[in-house]
PDB file of C-alpha atoms in Angstrom:
ATOM      1  CA  MET N 212     167.854  39.876 112.670  1.00 41.00           C
ATOM      2  CA  THR N 213     165.523  42.119 114.664  1.00 49.00           C
ATOM      3  CA  THR N 214     165.470  45.853 114.195  1.00 60.00           C
ATOM      4  CA  ARG N 215     165.154  48.501 116.853  1.00 66.00           C
ATOM      5  CA  PRO N 216     161.550  49.746 117.141  1.00 75.00           C
ATOM      6  CA  LEU N 217     160.933  53.353 116.247  1.00 81.00           C
ATOM      7  CA  ASP N 218     161.118  55.835 119.094  1.00 85.00           C
ATOM      8  CA  PHE N 219     158.868  58.707 118.092  1.00 88.00           C
ATOM      9  CA  THR N 220     159.845  60.813 121.086  1.00 90.00           C
ATOM     10  CA  GLU N 221     163.417  60.538 119.877  1.00 91.00           C
ATOM     11  CA  ILE N 222     162.310  61.391 116.330  1.00 91.00           C
ATOM     12  CA  TRP N 223     160.468  64.499 117.524  1.00 91.00           C
ATOM     13  CA  ASN N 224     163.411  65.587 119.674  1.00 91.00           C
ATOM     14  CA  ASP N 225     165.800  64.976 116.799  1.00 90.00           C
ATOM     15  CA  ALA N 226     163.642  67.020 114.421  1.00 90.00           C
ATOM     16  CA  THR N 227     163.469  69.961 116.839  1.00 89.00           C
ATOM     17  CA  ALA N 228     167.220  69.684 117.507  1.00 89.00           C
ATOM     18  CA  LEU N 229     167.924  69.801 113.771  1.00 86.00           C
ATOM     19  CA  LEU N 230     165.759  72.896 113.494  1.00 85.00           C
ATOM     20  CA  LYS N 231     167.410  74.676 116.423  1.00 85.00           C
ATOM     21  CA  SER N 232     170.956  73.893 115.315  1.00 83.00           C
ATOM     22  CA  ASN N 233     170.270  75.122 111.784  1.00 82.00           C
ATOM     23  CA  ARG N 234     167.919  78.003 112.632  1.00 83.00           C
ATOM     24  CA  GLU N 235     169.641  80.741 110.606  1.00 85.00           C
ATOM     25  CA  ILE N 236     170.084  78.581 107.503  1.00 86.00           C
ATOM     26  CA  VAL N 237     166.511  77.289 107.789  1.00 85.00           C
ATOM     27  CA  LEU N 238     165.041  80.787 107.915  1.00 86.00           C
ATOM     28  CA  ALA N 239     167.142  81.966 104.980  1.00 88.00           C
ATOM     29  CA  LEU N 240     166.447  78.988 102.722  1.00 88.00           C
ATOM     30  CA  ALA N 241     162.784  78.769 103.714  1.00 89.00           C
ATOM     31  CA  GLY N 242     162.337  82.410 102.825  1.00 87.00           C
ATOM     32  CA  VAL N 243     163.993  82.015  99.434  1.00 88.00           C
ATOM     33  CA  PHE N 244     162.543  78.677  98.352  1.00 90.00           C
ATOM     34  CA  PHE N 245     159.152  78.551 100.083  1.00 88.00           C
ATOM     35  CA  LEU N 246     157.942  81.972 101.232  1.00 87.00           C
ATOM     36  CA  LEU N 247     159.024  84.168  98.312  1.00 87.00           C
ATOM     37  CA  PRO N 248     157.630  81.830  95.597  1.00 88.00           C
ATOM     38  CA  ALA N 249     154.335  81.561  97.475  1.00 85.00           C
ATOM     39  CA  LEU N 250     154.079  85.333  97.753  1.00 84.00           C
ATOM     40  CA  ALA N 251     155.205  85.839  94.142  1.00 86.00           C
ATOM     41  CA  ALA N 252     152.488  83.467  92.980  1.00 83.00           C
ATOM     42  CA  GLN N 253     149.883  85.888  94.327  1.00 79.00           C
ATOM     43  CA  PHE N 254     151.088  88.544  91.887  1.00 81.00           C
ATOM     44  CA  LEU N 255     152.382  86.525  88.927  1.00 83.00           C
ATOM     45  CA  LEU N 256     149.689  83.903  88.393  1.00 80.00           C
ATOM     46  CA  THR N 257     146.834  85.030  86.200  1.00 79.00           C
ATOM     47  CA  PRO N 258     143.541  84.352  88.016  1.00 76.00           C
ATOM     48  CA  ILE N 259     140.663  82.628  86.288  1.00 73.00           C
ATOM     49  CA  GLU N 260     137.304  84.299  85.828  1.00 72.00           C
ATOM     50  CA  PRO N 261     134.908  82.830  88.415  1.00 69.00           C
ATOM     51  CA  ILE N 262     131.647  81.289  87.250  1.00 70.00           C
ATOM     52  CA  SER N 263     128.599  81.291  89.475  1.00 72.00           C
ATOM     53  CA  LYS N 264     127.641  77.705  90.333  1.00 72.00           C
ATOM     54  CA  PRO N 265     129.784  76.042  87.645  1.00 73.00           C
ATOM     55  CA  THR N 266     128.938  72.567  86.368  1.00 78.00           C
ATOM     56  CA  PRO N 267     131.590  69.834  86.773  1.00 79.00           C
ATOM     57  CA  GLU N 268     132.512  70.279  83.097  1.00 80.00           C
ATOM     58  CA  GLN N 269     132.890  74.045  83.544  1.00 76.00           C
ATOM     59  CA  ALA N 270     134.991  73.532  86.679  1.00 77.00           C
ATOM     60  CA  VAL N 271     137.352  71.245  84.759  1.00 79.00           C
ATOM     61  CA  GLN N 272     137.545  73.775  81.927  1.00 83.00           C
ATOM     62  CA  MET N 273     138.359  76.541  84.421  1.00 81.00           C
ATOM     63  CA  VAL N 274     141.259  74.547  85.856  1.00 80.00           C
ATOM     64  CA  GLN N 275     142.526  73.672  82.370  1.00 83.00           C
ATOM     65  CA  SER N 276     142.336  77.320  81.312  1.00 84.00           C
ATOM     66  CA  TRP N 277     144.166  78.440  84.441  1.00 81.00           C
ATOM     67  CA  PHE N 278     146.953  75.911  83.881  1.00 82.00           C
ATOM     68  CA  ALA N 279     147.240  76.781  80.181  1.00 85.00           C
ATOM     69  CA  VAL N 280     147.806  80.440  81.068  1.00 85.00           C
ATOM     70  CA  ASN N 281     150.085  79.891  84.062  1.00 85.00           C
ATOM     71  CA  TRP N 282     151.916  76.618  83.353  1.00 85.00           C
ATOM     72  CA  TYR N 283     155.364  78.187  83.057  1.00 88.00           C
ATOM     73  CA  TRP N 284     155.079  79.853  86.467  1.00 88.00           C
ATOM     74  CA  PHE N 285     153.772  76.604  87.923  1.00 87.00           C
ATOM     75  CA  VAL N 286     156.786  74.706  86.543  1.00 89.00           C
ATOM     76  CA  LEU N 287     159.204  77.361  87.829  1.00 91.00           C
ATOM     77  CA  PHE N 288     157.751  77.324  91.340  1.00 91.00           C
ATOM     78  CA  LEU N 289     157.741  73.510  91.306  1.00 91.00           C
ATOM     79  CA  VAL N 290     161.437  73.342  90.386  1.00 93.00           C
ATOM     80  CA  VAL N 291     162.367  76.013  92.931  1.00 93.00           C
ATOM     81  CA  GLY N 292     160.471  74.129  95.635  1.00 92.00           C
ATOM     82  CA  MET N 293     162.194  70.832  94.790  1.00 94.00           C
ATOM     83  CA  ILE N 294     165.616  72.490  94.903  1.00 95.00           C
ATOM     84  CA  GLY N 295     164.699  73.917  98.298  1.00 93.00           C
ATOM     85  CA  VAL N 296     163.558  70.559  99.669  1.00 93.00           C
ATOM     86  CA  LEU N 297     166.699  68.829  98.421  1.00 95.00           C
ATOM     87  CA  SER N 298     168.935  71.594  99.801  1.00 94.00           C
ATOM     88  CA  PHE N 299     167.444  71.096 103.254  1.00 92.00           C
ATOM     89  CA  ASN N 300     167.876  67.325 103.113  1.00 93.00           C
ATOM     90  CA  ILE N 301     171.464  67.604 101.893  1.00 94.00           C
ATOM     91  CA  LEU N 302     172.404  70.094 104.591  1.00 91.00           C
ATOM     92  CA  LEU N 303     170.696  68.093 107.335  1.00 89.00           C
ATOM     93  CA  LEU N 304     171.603  64.551 106.320  1.00 91.00           C
ATOM     94  CA  ASP N 305     174.690  64.449 104.109  1.00 86.00           C
ATOM     95  CA  ALA N 306     177.565  62.988 106.128  1.00 83.00           C
ATOM     96  CA  LYS N 307     180.051  65.155 104.198  1.00 84.00           C
ATOM     97  CA  LYS N 308     178.595  68.287 105.847  1.00 86.00           C
ATOM     98  CA  PRO N 309     178.501  70.435 102.697  1.00 88.00           C
ATOM     99  CA  THR N 310     178.364  74.209 102.722  1.00 89.00           C
ATOM    100  CA  VAL N 311     175.175  75.987 101.694  1.00 89.00           C
ATOM    101  CA  GLY N 312     176.648  76.670  98.264  1.00 91.00           C
ATOM    102  CA  GLU N 313     177.653  73.050  97.796  1.00 92.00           C
ATOM    103  CA  ALA N 314     174.213  71.877  98.923  1.00 92.00           C
ATOM    104  CA  LEU N 315     172.503  74.214  96.467  1.00 93.00           C
ATOM    105  CA  GLY N 316     174.713  73.011  93.626  1.00 94.00           C
ATOM    106  CA  GLN N 317     174.020  69.381  94.467  1.00 94.00           C
ATOM    107  CA  ALA N 318     170.285  70.087  94.761  1.00 95.00           C
ATOM    108  CA  CYS N 319     170.264  71.694  91.313  1.00 95.00           C
ATOM    109  CA  ALA N 320     171.829  68.528  89.905  1.00 94.00           C
ATOM    110  CA  LEU N 321     169.393  66.235  91.743  1.00 95.00           C
ATOM    111  CA  TRP N 322     166.051  67.944  91.149  1.00 94.00           C
ATOM    112  CA  PRO N 323     165.301  65.977  87.922  1.00 95.00           C
ATOM    113  CA  THR N 324     165.659  62.785  89.973  1.00 95.00           C
ATOM    114  CA  LEU N 325     163.215  64.082  92.560  1.00 95.00           C
ATOM    115  CA  PHE N 326     160.826  65.189  89.828  1.00 95.00           C
ATOM    116  CA  MET N 327     160.757  61.708  88.288  1.00 95.00           C
ATOM    117  CA  ALA N 328     160.486  60.058  91.699  1.00 95.00           C
ATOM    118  CA  ARG N 329     157.542  62.268  92.673  1.00 94.00           C
ATOM    119  CA  LEU N 330     155.863  61.522  89.363  1.00 94.00           C
ATOM    120  CA  LEU N 331     156.276  57.769  89.828  1.00 94.00           C
ATOM    121  CA  VAL N 332     155.169  57.893  93.468  1.00 94.00           C
ATOM    122  CA  THR N 333     152.107  59.970  92.566  1.00 92.00           C
ATOM    123  CA  CYS N 334     151.122  57.475  89.863  1.00 92.00           C
ATOM    124  CA  ALA N 335     151.621  54.531  92.238  1.00 91.00           C
ATOM    125  CA  VAL N 336     149.610  56.143  95.039  1.00 90.00           C
ATOM    126  CA  PHE N 337     146.866  57.169  92.615  1.00 90.00           C
ATOM    127  CA  LEU N 338     146.562  53.634  91.251  1.00 89.00           C
ATOM    128  CA  GLY N 339     146.544  52.262  94.785  1.00 86.00           C
ATOM    129  CA  ALA N 340     143.801  54.695  95.757  1.00 85.00           C
ATOM    130  CA  LEU N 341     141.740  53.605  92.749  1.00 84.00           C
ATOM    131  CA  LEU N 342     141.793  50.028  94.016  1.00 77.00           C
ATOM    132  CA  LEU N 343     141.039  50.987  97.602  1.00 74.00           C
ATOM    133  CA  ILE N 344     142.034  53.899  99.800  1.00 74.00           C
ATOM    134  CA  VAL N 345     144.211  51.693 102.027  1.00 79.00           C
ATOM    135  CA  PRO N 346     146.678  50.591  99.304  1.00 83.00           C
ATOM    136  CA  GLY N 347     147.131  54.222  98.293  1.00 86.00           C
ATOM    137  CA  VAL N 348     147.889  55.296 101.867  1.00 89.00           C
ATOM    138  CA  TYR N 349     150.223  52.309 102.311  1.00 90.00           C
ATOM    139  CA  LEU N 350     152.215  53.214  99.198  1.00 91.00           C
ATOM    140  CA  ALA N 351     152.390  56.860 100.247  1.00 91.00           C
ATOM    141  CA  VAL N 352     153.982  55.815 103.562  1.00 93.00           C
ATOM    142  CA  LYS N 353     156.341  53.345 101.899  1.00 94.00           C
ATOM    143  CA  PHE N 354     157.732  56.077  99.655  1.00 95.00           C
ATOM    144  CA  ILE N 355     157.769  58.823 102.279  1.00 94.00           C
ATOM    145  CA  LEU N 356     161.573  58.772 102.588  1.00 95.00           C
ATOM    146  CA  VAL N 357     162.315  59.242  98.892  1.00 96.00           C
ATOM    147  CA  GLU N 358     163.320  62.889  99.359  1.00 95.00           C
ATOM    148  CA  PRO N 359     165.711  62.245 102.287  1.00 95.00           C
ATOM    149  CA  VAL N 360     167.226  59.306 100.390  1.00 96.00           C
ATOM    150  CA  ILE N 361     167.908  61.385  97.278  1.00 96.00           C
ATOM    151  CA  GLY N 362     169.415  64.230  99.289  1.00 93.00           C
ATOM    152  CA  ALA N 363     171.391  62.276 101.886  1.00 92.00           C
ATOM    153  CA  GLU N 364     172.681  59.533  99.591  1.00 92.00           C
ATOM    154  CA  ASN N 365     173.113  61.630  96.431  1.00 91.00           C
ATOM    155  CA  GLN N 366     170.850  59.135  94.693  1.00 92.00           C
ATOM    156  CA  ARG N 367     170.342  59.922  91.005  1.00 93.00           C
ATOM    157  CA  ASN N 368     168.128  56.987  90.092  1.00 95.00           C
ATOM    158  CA  PRO N 369     164.468  57.571  91.050  1.00 95.00           C
ATOM    159  CA  ILE N 370     163.648  53.851  91.011  1.00 95.00           C
ATOM    160  CA  THR N 371     166.565  53.088  93.336  1.00 96.00           C
ATOM    161  CA  ALA N 372     165.456  55.914  95.651  1.00 95.00           C
ATOM    162  CA  MET N 373     161.956  54.419  95.804  1.00 95.00           C
ATOM    163  CA  GLN N 374     163.372  50.956  96.485  1.00 95.00           C
ATOM    164  CA  ARG N 375     165.573  52.375  99.243  1.00 95.00           C
ATOM    165  CA  SER N 376     162.594  54.125 100.875  1.00 95.00           C
ATOM    166  CA  TRP N 377     160.627  50.872 100.663  1.00 95.00           C
ATOM    167  CA  GLU N 378     163.483  49.023 102.345  1.00 94.00           C
ATOM    168  CA  LEU N 379     163.943  51.593 105.113  1.00 94.00           C
ATOM    169  CA  THR N 380     160.243  51.584 106.025  1.00 93.00           C
ATOM    170  CA  LYS N 381     159.948  47.778 106.018  1.00 91.00           C
ATOM    171  CA  GLY N 382     158.065  46.687 109.132  1.00 88.00           C
ATOM    172  CA  LYS N 383     157.649  50.313 110.235  1.00 91.00           C
ATOM    173  CA  SER N 384     154.940  51.611 107.896  1.00 90.00           C
ATOM    174  CA  LEU N 385     152.027  51.437 110.338  1.00 91.00           C
ATOM    175  CA  PRO N 386     153.837  53.158 113.232  1.00 92.00           C
ATOM    176  CA  ILE N 387     155.115  55.876 110.870  1.00 93.00           C
ATOM    177  CA  PHE N 388     151.607  56.413 109.497  1.00 92.00           C
ATOM    178  CA  GLY N 389     150.112  56.621 112.982  1.00 92.00           C
ATOM    179  CA  PHE N 390     152.745  59.077 114.170  1.00 93.00           C
ATOM    180  CA  LEU N 391     152.421  61.347 111.130  1.00 93.00           C
ATOM    181  CA  LEU N 392     148.627  61.210 111.304  1.00 93.00           C
ATOM    182  CA  ILE N 393     148.671  62.422 114.912  1.00 94.00           C
ATOM    183  CA  VAL N 394     151.132  65.189 114.049  1.00 93.00           C
ATOM    184  CA  ALA N 395     149.033  66.184 111.020  1.00 93.00           C
ATOM    185  CA  VAL N 396     145.781  66.395 112.999  1.00 95.00           C
ATOM    186  CA  VAL N 397     147.373  68.441 115.809  1.00 94.00           C
ATOM    187  CA  SER N 398     149.186  70.668 113.307  1.00 92.00           C
ATOM    188  CA  ILE N 399     146.045  71.380 111.291  1.00 92.00           C
ATOM    189  CA  ILE N 400     144.116  72.297 114.431  1.00 94.00           C
ATOM    190  CA  ALA N 401     146.970  74.553 115.559  1.00 93.00           C
ATOM    191  CA  PHE N 402     147.119  76.087 112.079  1.00 92.00           C
ATOM    192  CA  PHE N 403     143.463  77.103 112.130  1.00 92.00           C
ATOM    193  CA  VAL N 404     143.577  78.344 115.736  1.00 94.00           C
ATOM    194  CA  ILE N 405     146.699  80.468 115.185  1.00 92.00           C
ATOM    195  CA  SER N 406     145.394  81.707 111.839  1.00 91.00           C
ATOM    196  CA  LEU N 407     142.074  82.684 113.429  1.00 92.00           C
ATOM    197  CA  ILE N 408     143.762  84.566 116.265  1.00 93.00           C
ATOM    198  CA  PHE N 409     146.046  86.520 113.918  1.00 90.00           C
ATOM    199  CA  ASN N 410     143.270  87.253 111.442  1.00 90.00           C
ATOM    200  CA  ILE N 411     140.947  88.569 114.160  1.00 91.00           C
ATOM    201  CA  ALA N 412     143.738  90.793 115.462  1.00 90.00           C
ATOM    202  CA  ILE N 413     144.500  92.064 111.946  1.00 88.00           C
ATOM    203  CA  VAL N 414     140.854  92.836 111.215  1.00 88.00           C
ATOM    204  CA  LEU N 415     140.338  94.640 114.529  1.00 88.00           C
ATOM    205  CA  LEU N 416     143.579  96.596 114.722  1.00 85.00           C
ATOM    206  CA  LEU N 417     144.669  97.436 111.185  1.00 84.00           C
ATOM    207  CA  PRO N 418     143.222  99.428 108.248  1.00 86.00           C
ATOM    208  CA  ALA N 419     140.770  97.520 106.087  1.00 84.00           C
ATOM    209  CA  ASP N 420     142.702  98.103 102.856  1.00 84.00           C
ATOM    210  CA  ILE N 421     145.687  96.032 104.008  1.00 87.00           C
ATOM    211  CA  VAL N 422     143.715  93.267 105.748  1.00 86.00           C
ATOM    212  CA  PRO N 423     143.505  90.900 102.723  1.00 85.00           C
ATOM    213  CA  MET N 424     147.265  91.171 102.089  1.00 84.00           C
ATOM    214  CA  LEU N 425     148.206  90.538 105.714  1.00 87.00           C
ATOM    215  CA  THR N 426     145.795  87.643 106.196  1.00 88.00           C
ATOM    216  CA  GLU N 427     147.221  86.057 103.049  1.00 86.00           C
ATOM    217  CA  LEU N 428     150.728  86.582 104.419  1.00 87.00           C
ATOM    218  CA  VAL N 429     149.800  84.922 107.722  1.00 89.00           C
ATOM    219  CA  SER N 430     148.327  81.937 105.869  1.00 88.00           C
ATOM    220  CA  THR N 431     151.428  81.629 103.664  1.00 87.00           C
ATOM    221  CA  VAL N 432     153.831  81.781 106.618  1.00 89.00           C
ATOM    222  CA  LEU N 433     151.847  79.174 108.554  1.00 90.00           C
ATOM    223  CA  GLN N 434     151.728  76.879 105.520  1.00 89.00           C
ATOM    224  CA  MET N 435     155.487  77.243 105.175  1.00 89.00           C
ATOM    225  CA  GLY N 436     155.842  76.311 108.832  1.00 89.00           C
ATOM    226  CA  LEU N 437     153.798  73.152 108.296  1.00 90.00           C
ATOM    227  CA  SER N 438     155.908  72.205 105.283  1.00 90.00           C
ATOM    228  CA  LEU N 439     159.117  72.681 107.275  1.00 90.00           C
ATOM    229  CA  LEU N 440     157.754  70.685 110.195  1.00 91.00           C
ATOM    230  CA  PHE N 441     157.137  67.627 108.053  1.00 92.00           C
ATOM    231  CA  LEU N 442     160.388  68.089 106.142  1.00 92.00           C
ATOM    232  CA  PHE N 443     162.302  67.930 109.417  1.00 93.00           C
ATOM    233  CA  LEU N 444     160.221  65.004 110.669  1.00 93.00           C
ATOM    234  CA  TYR N 445     160.960  63.014 107.494  1.00 94.00           C
ATOM    235  CA  ALA N 446     164.656  63.789 107.949  1.00 93.00           C
ATOM    236  CA  ALA N 447     164.542  62.640 111.574  1.00 93.00           C
ATOM    237  CA  ILE N 448     162.669  59.455 110.644  1.00 94.00           C
ATOM    238  CA  TYR N 449     165.282  58.754 107.971  1.00 95.00           C
ATOM    239  CA  ARG N 450     168.114  59.250 110.477  1.00 91.00           C
ATOM    240  CA  GLN N 451     166.559  56.760 112.893  1.00 91.00           C
ATOM    241  CA  VAL N 452     165.533  54.026 110.419  1.00 90.00           C
ATOM    242  CA  ARG N 453     168.900  54.247 108.656  1.00 86.00           C
ATOM    243  CA  LEU N 454     170.565  53.202 111.894  1.00 74.00           C
ATOM    244  CA  ALA N 455     167.924  50.637 112.939  1.00 63.00           C
TER     245      ALA N 455
END
């Protein structure tokens, strides 16, 4: 049985349509689960003391020291982010059309599954990258739909979610990789151009004492936008391959 080839114009249009039709919910949830934690991290995380021209051993020790001091905040932000990602996928993809409250409750129940799935995927991609870069990239693409699968299908087994993602991307991995690579390159260029324009305007027009805070805010908002873009693209890819 042949499957319908991916239509990336349709995927892009579907992703933008999902965003437009859920604009108010997207802004609210993105602010709570992505923007606020990122801003809070600037104040809550204890910075490490910089070392001039650190050796590799000192650099590793600096990272270890930073994590030892801040690990509980890191874990909290990680869990909050996973609940946010799952809430989006449930709201966008669940055929039962849950309310925001129902989606949040379901996401809270599913985040341990996503945590284990991410851990397993990270290990698999890392091992693949150790062999050669290509196997690592291939595995990353094969498991790219794990989050939509867990959210849309209420999947509580991380292994089953990985198997489902593998099945959905069968025969489509290279086109998906090419499409996402193009989007990533264009998005990164746009990120730096927009960031540069805003930062120049902030430096020229506003008092110097608030410049660092505002430039950090611009960077955080743009990073959130990139995260949402790919979240919606993954959801749109899932919607198309599920019906292929």
